[in-house]
Amino acid sequence: MKAVAADNTELQDCYDLLATIHDPEIPVLSILDLGIVRDVELLRPLQDEGHIRVTITATYTGCPAMDTIALLIKMALLTKGYKKVEIATTIAPAWTTDWMSAAGKEKLKTYGIAPPDKRFEIPADGIVCPQCGSSHTRLLSEFGSTACKSLLQCNDCAEPFDYFKCH
Amino acid sequence: MTNASLIDFTLYVADSTLVLAQRNGDWCGHGPVLEQDIAITNVTLDLIGQSRSFYQYAAQLIGNDCTEDQLAYWRNEREFKNALLCERPNGDWAQTILRQTFFSFYQRELFMQLLQAADTTLSAIAEKSLKEVRYHCRWSSEWVCRLGDGTEESHRRLQVAVENLWPYTGELFIAAPYETALQIDTDTIKRNWLEALSTLFAAATLPAPSLTDTFMQTGGKTGQHTEALGYLLAELQYVQRSFPGCEW
Ligand SMILES: [Zn+2]
């Protein structure tokens, strides 16, 4: 994601709007938290027909949420008044959990999903329980309810929980 | 390299991943335990995602408003270029797991080569897919170890799966004309694949694999398939063929 120049308030407004769009499968994360918005190009300002292009990238190639996310972005920007909204997709460089914001990781934890942890590039026993903070946990399945997660259970508080895999 | 070779190669990878995904998808709701039901369908979802990326690229290369859906739903058996391995029946869990292992190990080597491809779209799709493929390699090879080095029954079943599937592996390493045109080095793929598999088979207490003492089936890469593919496509394509252009 490119840094927004301080004087470009319209572009900043667009980013603020995108921050209100959430991943349909993990609604606690915005698409900015996830790091899937790669670029926003203001081609014509709002007062002059309004033409904008948003470039997004998929987390996993088969992520079924991508079509919905593209649609949500388009609807939000059309509602804001842009006459022409283009959604471009890019695959290179490949999305990585390194692009997830620190705020996003914190939100995941509060929501009950263990955020990606560099010490666990490969899901394993010991990933910190988001409920009680214990490392006394065990891996139940390398695959979880969506492509991006694994399933674990805490030995201390007994809660099963999802782990957002490093990718 | 001609554009036709690039299109054919892209379709070869797209068809192989789609056909294997269609096979794996049959396990949805039938996995041996819930976690593994979820695992195989997650692998399937990744394969569908990869096939979509390749179909979209092929459609773009073909032009004339061609779409990924046309390529997946409106081509006949003889036009499909998938590797024969991918269309082989599911059999039992051992056969499904072994088929996935053979293919994921192959994908890993093929996609590593594509990273260096002159075509930047191919290399980008390969880079993205490799992250998923490595995960599939690990998961499926853990199962091969568990079954091979498990009970007498699981070992026997895995051995039967090897016998059933092995004749369909050799084709992967015989370059089709479009692979030669793209300078895919199938010898290197073969060497690395066999090496990785030998290590795995040793861990799984299976006899060392050999590519030279078995008659190998060929033809999938150029559209000559086993009987199995026709039935698979009939199911895969049924809705679009019956109600052209339908959406839901
Ligand atoms: Zn806990």
Short mmCIF file of N, CA and C and ligand atoms in Angstrom, two decimals, chain A residues 129-134 137 154-159 161, ligand 1:
data_model
loop_
_atom_site.label_atom_id
_atom_site.label_comp_id
_atom_site.label_asym_id
_atom_site.label_seq_id
_atom_site.Cartn_x
_atom_site.Cartn_y
_atom_site.Cartn_z
N CYS A 129 -2.61 -19.28 22.88
CA CYS A 129 -4.08 -19.27 22.92
C CYS A 129 -4.58 -17.82 23.00
N PRO A 130 -5.46 -17.40 22.09
CA PRO A 130 -5.93 -16.02 22.11
C PRO A 130 -6.91 -15.76 23.27
N GLN A 131 -7.39 -16.82 23.89
CA GLN A 131 -8.34 -16.65 24.99
C GLN A 131 -7.64 -16.39 26.32
N CYS A 132 -6.63 -17.25 26.64
CA CYS A 132 -6.04 -17.15 27.97
C CYS A 132 -4.53 -16.87 27.93
N GLY A 133 -3.94 -16.84 26.74
CA GLY A 133 -2.51 -16.52 26.63
C GLY A 133 -1.58 -17.68 26.90
N SER A 134 -2.12 -18.86 27.08
CA SER A 134 -1.27 -20.02 27.35
C SER A 134 -0.58 -20.52 26.08
N THR A 137 -0.72 -25.51 24.16
CA THR A 137 -1.81 -25.75 23.20
C THR A 137 -1.40 -26.86 22.25
N CYS A 154 -6.61 -25.30 23.24
CA CYS A 154 -5.81 -24.92 24.40
C CYS A 154 -5.95 -26.00 25.48
N ASN A 155 -4.81 -26.44 26.01
CA ASN A 155 -4.85 -27.47 27.06
C ASN A 155 -5.22 -26.88 28.42
N ASP A 156 -5.04 -25.56 28.58
CA ASP A 156 -5.33 -24.94 29.88
C ASP A 156 -6.78 -24.50 30.00
N CYS A 157 -7.26 -23.70 29.01
CA CYS A 157 -8.65 -23.24 29.13
C CYS A 157 -9.61 -24.11 28.32
N ALA A 158 -9.05 -25.07 27.57
CA ALA A 158 -9.83 -26.06 26.81
C ALA A 158 -10.54 -25.52 25.58
N GLU A 159 -10.40 -24.20 25.31
CA GLU A 159 -11.07 -23.64 24.14
C GLU A 159 -10.37 -24.06 22.84
N PHE A 161 -9.40 -23.06 19.06
CA PHE A 161 -9.27 -21.75 18.41
C PHE A 161 -8.61 -21.87 17.05
ZN ZN C 1 -6.42 -20.98 26.52
#
